[in-house]
């Protein structure tokens, strides 16, 4: 019975609410303009801070009518302005409100309104546009649809402090891609916005600063231009340095540090410039301390990680500044039970966002430890660090998992860590679990880390092998992502290095010859190089070489021929010739080359090549073919004497003789060694 009662109750409550809202909407249709104006003003007062009322008015169709009144030239300026104010207030509600406004084409209507000469009306339209555009649900592309909009906004910057604040805020929120950066740059964003950095209004200065941070991000053209800009006779970089001073608001310090960071990463400021080493880096380290708000600590750590990512010197400086490595350990203990947060709302917010701190800490540790062995040691020795990474790998937040695996990857570049902390904490187990079904971004990082764990000196190599990893890696080589194909084949290459015959056979069986040869014609050079590396590692030690060549010799020689004939880099051809040299080192495998005159001619060609690396690799092949073995070792159907005779007839001895005089000592030594075989 109770179910039957509920529906009518709900309807009656709703009809009551909508009845009070409906008279606001009805008044918008009154034939008397004065009553319409009063209706809009009353509506404005009714919706302030009242989300329920906003939603009701939207449902009842207030928006199309307000937009109609806003666009009518017959409407008084006061009415049009009040309509813009109400629309701005409706936009301040929920994301659903914004969606409804955008669906009613509010953006083109407001942009059209900006053509009106009246400043108060322009400001009301801009304020509403600003509110709509800063919402994550608004498609920013709508700002760029009409090519006349951006230049018109630039021209309005000089009208008032309010236009400056709103327009720069719109720009900083709508600049999301390199194309957007270019459009704004080409319409004079830098010249128009730079003077605003010394505006008397803090809000204007702040929004102008944010504009520069989004314009400069990963943009060399913008960054190179910014370096030479003068603001009131002072270099822009110096203005940014002033804005980072401790007496400035934190938001300003952080954003100025981001501007200088992005200019530095784009190559416009050198990493050893004093404004980076003595100002930007210390400012960002300061932001990581626990007296700052959660979002400030997150942004500080992430920006610092980005700043020093490619530069080992900055990593070293940061690691010794303000005990940064230990300071980051606090990111994992937040909020603590004795937290100083007395504001319940703030505590609730921070509990929901604490994972962002962990993500930022992992990112910063990854960046700090990407090159220097001592820093990596410092990181792994920080309290419970390896345990934290391991638990980070299985967190529910995908961003934390990605950051944790990035951190692990950074530390896995250390031989010392692979042998100690990685082994002690059995890091490979959660890593393997992560590889089972993760998004590509995580897979790339996790498989890169796995490559390092499979190096021959890593104690994790054995247990990983036993866990059935080969199938997983072979499946990665079939991915559409080149990065995943590279990592899959790279890990197999590391696994095959000095491996038992059993492991090699399993790799070949699991990968399948078809896939192996598909990878040898992969359009990505990195994939090709790693596949050649795998083949080279499979074809090492004589019994292995002979066995693989007896079952797959024909296909391998076909692939080698194709690579040597095609347009490939020196590195690719050198690696391919090294594979031939390995084959030539086999016992029975030698015959596969000796009976293939086409390959022999190619080796001959590369012995006379202009590149020393290729000459050296080709000479290796011949050296192995003519090696004078005691016949007891069974050197195939052609004994070393027969092979030497055939190669002499083909002119190889003459070439070797010439190479003994080569200017490169490695090459001449190799040729002399080979010549001695003829005399033996």
XYZ file of C-alpha atoms in Angstrom:
680
model
C 0.000 0.000 0.000
C 2.733 2.424 0.882
C 3.982 2.258 -2.698
C 0.648 3.566 -3.959
C 0.705 6.510 -1.589
C 4.146 7.718 -2.589
C 3.574 8.836 -6.139
C 0.681 11.273 -5.483
C 2.580 12.788 -2.586
C 5.573 13.504 -4.756
C 3.440 15.062 -7.458
C 1.700 17.389 -5.034
C 5.007 18.621 -3.578
C 6.415 19.160 -7.068
C 3.308 21.002 -8.275
C 3.562 23.306 -5.285
C 7.211 24.130 -6.049
C 6.615 24.588 -9.755
C 3.560 26.737 -9.076
C 5.684 29.239 -7.141
C 8.309 29.149 -9.896
C 5.807 29.340 -12.753
C 4.609 32.850 -11.971
C 8.230 34.078 -12.431
C 8.299 32.570 -15.907
C 4.780 33.791 -16.762
C 5.754 37.384 -15.994
C 8.457 37.221 -18.695
C 5.640 37.098 -21.261
C 3.751 40.156 -19.982
C 2.969 42.694 -22.769
C 4.054 45.572 -20.491
C 7.909 45.950 -20.775
C 8.070 47.515 -17.294
C 6.400 44.458 -15.741
C 8.777 42.168 -17.670
C 11.759 44.089 -16.267
C 10.370 43.864 -12.733
C 9.734 40.131 -13.287
C 13.354 39.577 -14.304
C 14.612 41.540 -11.283
C 12.352 39.504 -8.945
C 13.590 36.301 -10.603
C 17.199 37.440 -10.038
C 16.521 37.865 -6.323
C 14.696 34.536 -6.093
C 17.489 32.426 -7.609
C 20.482 33.839 -5.726
C 21.927 30.897 -3.767
C 18.874 28.740 -4.448
C 19.797 25.776 -6.641
C 16.353 24.225 -6.429
C 14.729 27.397 -7.729
C 17.311 27.599 -10.536
C 16.573 24.027 -11.637
C 12.796 24.655 -11.556
C 13.050 27.793 -13.693
C 15.201 25.959 -16.238
C 12.701 23.067 -16.407
C 9.845 25.548 -16.870
C 11.554 27.063 -19.924
C 12.824 30.380 -18.531
C 16.118 30.187 -20.460
C 14.867 30.458 -24.083
C 12.645 33.414 -23.074
C 15.506 35.200 -21.236
C 17.761 34.677 -24.251
C 15.041 36.010 -26.561
C 14.657 39.162 -24.445
C 18.468 39.534 -24.252
C 18.779 39.484 -28.042
C 15.810 41.746 -28.893
C 16.952 45.177 -30.019
C 13.542 46.460 -28.856
C 14.383 45.415 -25.246
C 15.744 48.205 -23.083
C 19.442 48.024 -22.151
C 18.467 47.633 -18.535
C 16.284 44.608 -19.353
C 18.958 43.018 -21.533
C 21.534 43.510 -18.768
C 19.254 42.041 -16.085
C 18.599 39.008 -18.367
C 22.380 38.453 -18.646
C 22.690 38.697 -14.857
C 19.927 36.108 -14.263
C 21.442 33.748 -16.853
C 24.789 34.163 -15.065
C 23.124 33.255 -11.800
C 21.456 30.160 -13.318
C 24.896 29.131 -14.626
C 26.263 29.270 -11.066
C 24.146 26.232 -10.174
C 24.837 22.601 -11.032
C 26.541 21.075 -14.063
C 23.116 20.079 -15.345
C 22.132 23.755 -15.353
C 25.160 24.564 -17.492
C 24.305 21.732 -19.905
C 20.760 23.101 -20.284
C 22.081 26.628 -20.920
C 24.581 25.413 -23.512
C 21.876 23.340 -25.222
C 19.764 26.514 -25.506
C 22.680 28.144 -27.439
C 23.511 30.626 -24.699
C 27.125 31.007 -25.880
C 26.473 32.427 -29.397
C 23.757 34.700 -27.921
C 26.136 36.150 -25.307
C 29.027 36.479 -27.783
C 26.664 38.422 -30.058
C 25.799 40.620 -27.062
C 29.462 41.664 -26.791
C 29.038 43.721 -29.976
C 26.814 46.167 -28.051
C 28.733 49.358 -27.108
C 27.335 49.523 -23.551
C 30.040 48.544 -21.039
C 27.729 47.412 -18.215
C 25.887 45.070 -20.596
C 29.210 43.776 -21.995
C 30.442 43.057 -18.459
C 27.233 41.175 -17.600
C 27.571 39.051 -20.773
C 31.256 38.368 -20.075
C 30.555 37.439 -16.451
C 27.988 34.896 -17.599
C 30.273 33.581 -20.382
C 33.071 33.221 -17.835
C 30.814 31.148 -15.527
C 29.704 28.924 -18.423
C 33.205 28.392 -19.827
C 34.892 27.523 -16.523
C 32.532 24.565 -16.138
C 34.083 21.232 -17.166
C 30.911 20.286 -19.088
C 31.131 23.195 -21.563
C 32.814 22.324 -24.892
C 35.645 24.901 -25.079
C 35.637 24.599 -28.870
C 32.551 26.863 -28.854
C 34.857 29.821 -28.208
C 36.731 29.183 -31.456
C 33.808 28.399 -33.821
C 33.483 31.980 -35.096
C 36.940 33.346 -36.078
C 35.916 36.944 -35.245
C 35.348 36.181 -31.540
C 38.980 36.023 -30.279
C 40.110 39.301 -31.919
C 36.959 41.017 -30.583
C 37.675 39.743 -27.047
C 41.258 41.048 -27.354
C 39.858 44.477 -28.280
C 37.600 44.471 -25.206
C 40.534 43.896 -22.814
C 41.181 47.617 -22.546
C 37.586 48.509 -21.594
C 37.700 47.880 -17.811
C 39.263 45.787 -15.042
C 36.205 43.554 -15.127
C 36.536 42.831 -18.848
C 40.220 42.079 -18.225
C 39.454 39.670 -15.406
C 36.653 37.805 -17.197
C 38.324 37.592 -20.628
C 41.671 36.346 -19.281
C 39.789 33.798 -17.165
C 37.883 32.626 -20.270
C 41.153 32.327 -22.213
C 42.944 30.382 -19.482
C 40.052 27.888 -19.234
C 39.566 27.519 -22.994
C 43.199 27.055 -23.988
C 43.409 23.254 -24.003
C 45.338 22.268 -27.148
C 48.361 23.442 -29.180
C 45.847 24.729 -31.778
C 44.156 26.908 -29.145
C 47.573 28.235 -28.047
C 48.366 29.138 -31.655
C 45.053 30.946 -32.230
C 45.499 33.048 -29.077
C 49.193 33.677 -29.840
C 48.421 34.765 -33.411
C 45.790 37.216 -32.194
C 48.283 38.994 -29.965
C 47.532 37.353 -26.601
C 51.051 38.023 -25.311
C 51.189 41.736 -26.146
C 47.624 42.286 -24.938
C 47.861 40.327 -21.681
C 51.433 41.150 -20.548
C 50.573 44.699 -19.302
C 47.831 43.174 -17.092
C 50.520 41.543 -14.921
C 51.068 44.912 -13.262
C 47.360 45.809 -12.991
C 46.281 47.364 -9.660
C 43.678 44.576 -9.394
C 44.912 41.312 -7.860
C 42.213 39.323 -9.695
C 43.363 40.704 -13.070
C 47.047 40.000 -12.302
C 46.171 36.464 -11.230
C 44.077 35.627 -14.300
C 46.720 37.111 -16.630
C 49.339 34.935 -14.930
C 47.160 31.826 -15.376
C 46.812 32.726 -19.051
C 50.567 32.717 -19.503
C 50.910 29.359 -17.768
C 48.475 27.658 -20.178
C 49.927 29.459 -23.214
C 53.522 28.454 -22.404
C 52.829 24.799 -21.512
C 54.854 22.581 -23.887
C 54.918 25.434 -26.412
C 58.341 26.520 -27.655
C 57.039 29.339 -29.845
C 55.153 31.019 -26.986
C 57.959 30.403 -24.454
C 60.669 31.790 -26.724
C 58.533 34.918 -27.267
C 57.818 35.355 -23.545
C 61.544 35.438 -22.698
C 61.969 38.714 -24.593
C 58.795 40.476 -23.436
C 59.208 43.636 -21.367
C 56.531 44.772 -18.923
C 57.027 48.387 -17.951
C 60.724 48.087 -18.792
C 61.213 44.848 -16.830
C 61.786 41.383 -18.333
C 58.753 39.122 -17.986
C 60.805 36.387 -16.283
C 61.754 38.918 -13.589
C 58.090 39.857 -13.129
C 57.384 36.131 -12.580
C 60.293 35.916 -10.091
C 58.812 38.840 -8.121
C 55.442 37.078 -8.070
C 57.094 34.027 -6.446
C 58.255 35.977 -3.407
C 57.067 34.615 -0.065
C 54.961 37.711 0.678
C 52.738 37.025 -2.359
C 49.589 34.859 -2.105
C 50.344 31.134 -2.504
C 48.200 30.849 -5.645
C 50.302 33.566 -7.293
C 53.636 32.029 -6.197
C 52.589 28.655 -7.585
C 51.291 29.947 -10.914
C 54.386 32.117 -11.485
C 56.549 29.053 -10.731
C 54.518 27.088 -13.301
C 55.115 29.788 -15.943
C 58.890 29.651 -15.415
C 58.812 25.839 -15.280
C 57.005 25.614 -18.624
C 59.339 28.177 -20.226
C 62.305 26.157 -18.956
C 60.932 22.829 -20.211
C 60.205 24.412 -23.608
C 63.885 25.373 -23.870
C 63.430 29.145 -23.469
C 65.251 29.306 -20.110
C 68.327 27.183 -19.327
C 68.051 24.717 -16.433
C 71.068 26.299 -14.730
C 69.630 29.834 -14.922
C 69.476 31.438 -11.479
C 65.737 32.136 -11.836
C 65.224 28.345 -12.028
C 67.854 27.090 -9.563
C 67.580 29.818 -6.925
C 63.936 30.876 -7.291
C 61.576 28.458 -9.074
C 62.892 25.178 -7.655
C 63.017 26.387 -4.007
C 59.534 27.924 -4.383
C 58.104 24.579 -5.591
C 59.875 22.630 -2.830
C 58.355 25.085 -0.318
C 54.882 24.236 -1.672
C 55.409 20.599 -0.663
C 55.611 21.320 3.067
C 52.715 20.308 5.269
C 51.590 23.770 6.268
C 50.125 24.202 2.780
C 46.681 23.122 1.636
C 46.301 19.726 0.003
C 45.818 21.096 -3.532
C 48.834 23.401 -3.169
C 51.015 20.468 -2.092
C 49.743 18.394 -5.021
C 50.335 21.130 -7.576
C 53.732 22.009 -6.112
C 54.943 18.403 -6.232
C 53.613 17.724 -9.739
C 55.104 20.939 -11.158
C 58.463 20.222 -9.489
C 58.428 16.681 -10.924
C 57.838 18.136 -14.400
C 60.532 20.817 -13.997
C 63.383 18.451 -13.180
C 62.281 15.365 -15.125
C 64.980 15.664 -17.838
C 67.742 17.268 -15.755
C 69.928 15.302 -13.358
C 71.501 18.429 -11.858
C 68.108 19.834 -10.821
C 67.225 16.408 -9.400
C 70.357 16.495 -7.252
C 69.689 20.052 -6.055
C 66.044 19.267 -5.226
C 66.956 16.089 -3.353
C 69.089 18.119 -0.934
C 66.693 21.078 -0.573
C 64.621 21.301 2.631
C 64.766 17.512 3.235
C 62.413 17.028 0.282
C 62.686 13.208 0.180
C 61.599 12.925 3.820
C 59.015 15.702 3.439
C 57.257 13.700 0.712
C 56.829 10.770 3.107
C 54.221 12.946 4.887
C 52.092 12.813 1.728
C 51.240 9.209 2.642
C 50.172 9.982 6.218
C 47.525 12.531 5.408
C 45.204 13.451 7.034
C 46.674 12.049 10.227
C 44.553 11.386 13.331
C 46.074 14.430 15.011
C 45.473 16.547 11.936
C 45.389 20.273 12.560
C 42.284 20.567 10.389
C 39.475 21.823 12.577
C 37.242 22.755 9.655
C 34.986 19.690 9.158
C 34.183 20.643 5.569
C 37.884 20.912 4.775
C 38.591 17.558 6.443
C 35.852 15.901 4.403
C 37.264 17.411 1.202
C 40.802 16.313 2.045
C 39.797 12.752 2.899
C 38.173 12.489 -0.529
C 41.290 13.884 -2.226
C 44.072 12.302 -0.134
C 44.831 9.921 -3.024
C 45.930 12.958 -5.076
C 48.720 13.548 -2.544
C 49.927 9.974 -2.916
C 49.825 10.284 -6.691
C 51.845 13.532 -6.575
C 54.420 12.025 -4.200
C 54.949 8.987 -6.464
C 55.343 11.284 -9.487
C 57.905 13.417 -7.705
C 59.850 10.393 -6.414
C 59.858 9.003 -9.980
C 61.290 12.248 -11.309
C 63.840 12.609 -8.480
C 65.156 9.087 -8.895
C 65.222 8.837 -12.675
C 69.028 9.213 -13.014
C 71.017 9.352 -9.812
C 71.902 6.184 -7.897
C 72.361 7.978 -4.543
C 68.925 9.615 -4.770
C 67.301 6.249 -5.553
C 68.972 4.792 -2.476
C 67.705 7.721 -0.396
C 64.151 7.149 -1.692
C 64.072 3.395 -1.051
C 65.447 3.944 2.440
C 62.635 6.393 3.289
C 60.293 4.792 5.834
C 58.175 1.972 4.337
C 58.748 3.306 0.837
C 58.712 -0.032 -0.992
C 55.582 -1.121 0.930
C 53.900 2.133 -0.080
C 54.738 1.573 -3.738
C 53.475 -2.001 -3.566
C 50.163 -0.910 -2.042
C 50.002 1.975 -4.538
C 50.053 -0.585 -7.372
C 46.702 -1.959 -6.238
C 44.910 1.259 -5.243
C 41.440 1.854 -6.654
C 42.470 5.153 -8.287
C 43.950 4.507 -11.726
C 46.034 7.710 -11.445
C 47.669 6.507 -8.231
C 48.411 3.106 -9.794
C 50.000 4.815 -12.803
C 52.102 7.133 -10.609
C 53.188 4.214 -8.376
C 54.308 2.163 -11.357
C 56.156 5.205 -12.757
C 57.976 5.478 -9.449
C 58.791 1.776 -9.509
C 60.050 2.070 -13.095
C 62.327 4.939 -12.123
C 63.814 2.943 -9.230
C 64.118 -0.212 -11.364
C 66.857 1.488 -13.396
C 69.158 0.776 -10.467
C 71.124 -2.486 -10.450
C 71.520 -2.099 -6.689
C 67.760 -1.729 -6.084
C 66.884 -4.639 -8.393
C 69.215 -6.821 -6.351
C 68.017 -5.637 -2.942
C 64.751 -3.861 -2.167
C 62.948 -5.112 -5.304
C 63.830 -8.672 -4.396
C 63.095 -8.290 -0.663
C 59.595 -6.946 -1.342
C 58.759 -9.351 -4.219
C 57.693 -6.330 -6.242
C 57.195 -8.508 -9.330
C 54.014 -10.069 -7.878
C 51.818 -6.930 -7.736
C 53.426 -5.821 -11.006
C 52.336 -9.010 -12.764
C 48.855 -8.577 -11.327
C 48.758 -5.017 -12.657
C 49.628 -6.305 -16.138
C 46.572 -8.565 -16.288
C 43.981 -5.991 -17.281
C 45.079 -2.392 -17.133
C 44.582 0.561 -19.496
C 47.373 1.070 -22.072
C 48.962 3.954 -20.159
C 49.519 1.735 -17.103
C 50.513 -1.259 -19.249
C 53.288 0.733 -20.953
C 54.849 1.736 -17.617
C 54.330 -1.669 -15.987
C 55.823 -3.548 -18.965
C 58.790 -1.119 -19.071
C 59.452 -1.934 -15.423
C 59.122 -5.646 -16.135
C 61.829 -5.302 -18.829
C 64.235 -4.147 -16.114
C 63.181 -6.905 -13.703
C 64.049 -9.456 -16.412
C 67.675 -8.335 -16.808
C 70.085 -11.192 -16.148
C 71.416 -9.815 -12.844
C 67.915 -9.328 -11.396
C 66.979 -11.956 -8.787
C 63.316 -11.466 -9.775
C 63.986 -12.937 -13.243
C 63.593 -16.585 -12.139
C 60.296 -16.270 -10.217
C 58.835 -14.117 -13.019
C 59.759 -16.799 -15.575
C 58.060 -19.445 -13.474
C 54.879 -17.364 -13.241
C 54.054 -17.908 -16.922
C 55.006 -14.431 -18.110
C 55.977 -15.480 -21.645
C 52.367 -15.729 -22.877
C 51.581 -12.307 -21.454
C 54.594 -10.718 -23.186
C 53.852 -12.432 -26.497
C 50.323 -11.009 -26.373
C 51.780 -7.508 -25.842
C 53.733 -7.840 -29.110
C 50.389 -7.999 -30.928
C 49.146 -4.701 -29.472
C 48.141 -1.769 -31.687
C 50.303 0.466 -29.493
C 53.942 0.623 -30.714
C 55.107 1.302 -27.126
C 53.506 -1.938 -25.907
C 54.917 -3.933 -28.838
C 58.384 -2.565 -28.049
C 58.095 -3.436 -24.352
C 56.737 -6.928 -25.024
C 59.590 -7.775 -27.385
C 62.171 -5.973 -25.205
C 61.183 -8.061 -22.179
C 61.418 -11.250 -24.284
C 64.846 -10.106 -25.517
C 66.043 -9.618 -21.918
C 64.562 -12.984 -20.984
C 66.353 -14.761 -23.850
C 69.748 -13.339 -22.874
C 71.986 -16.247 -21.783
C 68.823 -18.281 -21.183
C 68.445 -22.068 -21.073
C 67.465 -23.843 -24.250
C 64.091 -24.646 -22.652
C 63.238 -20.926 -22.194
C 64.308 -20.081 -25.744
C 62.217 -22.880 -27.238
C 59.228 -21.731 -25.176
C 59.640 -18.127 -26.434
C 59.773 -19.270 -30.077
C 56.813 -21.616 -29.563
C 54.676 -19.041 -27.785
C 55.509 -16.121 -30.074
C 55.135 -18.244 -33.202
C 57.345 -17.808 -36.249
C 54.632 -15.896 -38.101
C 54.462 -13.225 -35.398
C 58.263 -13.109 -35.116
C 58.577 -12.358 -38.833
C 55.682 -9.907 -38.720
C 57.631 -8.006 -36.060
C 60.706 -8.046 -38.313
C 58.729 -5.991 -40.836
C 57.157 -3.695 -38.196
C 56.943 -0.033 -39.328
C 58.292 1.083 -35.929
C 62.118 1.010 -35.891
C 62.240 0.430 -32.122
C 60.122 -2.711 -32.508
C 62.361 -3.922 -35.342
C 65.557 -3.267 -33.340
C 64.284 -5.106 -30.270
C 63.066 -8.047 -32.421
C 66.530 -8.292 -33.977
C 67.946 -8.163 -30.428
C 65.647 -11.032 -29.444
C 66.729 -13.053 -32.480
C 70.376 -12.370 -31.668
C 69.876 -13.572 -28.080
C 68.009 -16.679 -29.261
C 70.856 -17.446 -31.679
C 73.641 -17.612 -29.111
C 75.617 -20.661 -27.950
C 76.278 -23.232 -30.671
C 73.753 -25.985 -29.855
C 70.974 -23.354 -29.666
C 72.067 -21.744 -32.939
C 72.134 -25.097 -34.718
C 68.790 -26.202 -33.325
C 66.921 -22.968 -34.178
C 68.504 -22.763 -37.638
C 67.618 -26.391 -38.404
C 63.936 -25.715 -37.682
C 63.579 -22.055 -38.807
C 66.689 -21.391 -40.906
C 64.909 -20.759 -44.183
C 62.544 -18.145 -42.739
C 65.296 -16.438 -40.736
C 67.496 -16.117 -43.824
C 64.565 -14.692 -45.796
C 63.954 -12.065 -43.137
C 67.672 -11.197 -42.943
C 67.850 -10.824 -46.730
C 64.822 -8.533 -46.798
C 66.243 -6.281 -44.084
C 69.668 -6.022 -45.717
C 68.065 -5.127 -49.061
C 65.589 -2.563 -47.712
C 66.106 1.073 -46.712
C 67.015 0.756 -43.035
C 69.205 2.687 -40.606
C 72.854 1.750 -39.968
C 71.836 0.434 -36.499
C 69.254 -1.957 -37.974
C 71.673 -3.290 -40.583
C 74.469 -3.649 -38.027
C 72.197 -5.658 -35.720
C 71.169 -7.854 -38.702
C 74.792 -8.527 -39.671
C 75.503 -9.436 -36.033
C 72.730 -12.057 -36.277
C 74.478 -13.467 -39.362
C 77.751 -13.516 -37.409
C 76.004 -15.536 -34.667
C 74.616 -17.971 -37.260
C 78.109 -18.263 -38.746
C 79.336 -19.254 -35.288
C 77.108 -22.353 -35.253
C 78.403 -25.784 -36.290
C 75.826 -26.999 -38.785
C 74.266 -23.522 -39.080
C 77.302 -22.275 -41.046
C 76.052 -24.251 -44.062
C 72.904 -22.128 -44.254
C 75.099 -19.131 -45.087
C 77.733 -21.011 -47.127
C 75.102 -22.433 -49.482
C 73.474 -19.013 -49.977
C 75.574 -17.060 -52.494
C 73.199 -14.114 -52.370
C 73.874 -13.621 -48.642
C 77.611 -14.066 -49.144
C 77.571 -11.312 -51.786
C 75.723 -9.041 -49.338
C 78.325 -9.706 -46.630
C 81.015 -8.871 -49.171
C 79.237 -5.614 -50.046
C 79.063 -4.555 -46.386
C 82.745 -5.363 -45.827
C 83.476 -2.599 -48.312
C 80.813 -0.218 -46.949
C 81.680 3.362 -45.958
C 80.419 2.796 -42.396
C 82.956 1.156 -40.048
C 80.283 -0.453 -37.841
C 78.849 -2.320 -40.822
C 82.312 -3.301 -42.063
C 83.175 -4.653 -38.634
C 79.948 -6.694 -38.319
C 80.353 -8.130 -41.845
C 84.003 -9.018 -41.148
C 82.836 -10.851 -38.006
C 80.608 -13.046 -40.181
C 83.478 -14.021 -42.444
C 85.833 -14.514 -39.519
C 83.361 -17.016 -38.012
C 82.832 -18.792 -41.342
C 86.547 -19.404 -41.967
C 87.308 -20.355 -38.375
C 89.661 -23.297 -38.456
C 88.026 -25.912 -36.227
C 89.442 -29.289 -35.424
C 87.321 -31.590 -37.507
C 86.355 -33.523 -34.415
C 83.923 -30.736 -33.589
C 81.924 -31.555 -36.689
C 81.770 -28.278 -38.517
C 78.997 -29.239 -40.891
C 79.168 -30.833 -44.334
C 81.752 -28.339 -45.501
C 84.942 -28.462 -43.458
C 86.776 -25.251 -42.707
C 89.149 -25.930 -45.633
C 86.317 -26.111 -48.156
C 84.726 -22.958 -46.722
C 88.022 -21.102 -46.904
C 88.548 -22.176 -50.520
C 85.084 -21.051 -51.584
C 85.453 -17.675 -49.843
C 88.922 -17.193 -51.423
C 87.411 -17.822 -54.874
C 84.715 -15.230 -54.159
C 87.376 -12.588 -53.413
C 87.010 -12.371 -49.631
C 90.734 -12.835 -48.956
C 91.591 -9.795 -51.063
C 89.079 -7.705 -49.148
C 90.418 -8.953 -45.790
C 93.945 -8.135 -46.920
C 92.843 -4.578 -47.723
C 91.058 -4.250 -44.375
C 94.228 -5.140 -42.436
C 95.353 -1.627 -43.436
C 92.082 0.026 -42.297
C 92.499 3.229 -40.236
C 90.078 1.873 -37.608
C 92.129 -0.338 -35.255
C 89.189 -2.611 -34.332
C 88.516 -3.323 -37.981
C 92.160 -3.926 -38.935
C 92.648 -6.240 -35.904
C 89.534 -8.243 -36.815
C 90.756 -8.575 -40.431
C 94.246 -9.673 -39.274
C 92.710 -12.323 -36.975
C 90.666 -13.648 -39.886
C 93.719 -13.703 -42.198
C 95.622 -15.799 -39.618
C 92.984 -18.529 -40.063
C 94.083 -18.884 -43.661
C 97.668 -19.389 -42.556
C 96.781 -21.775 -39.709
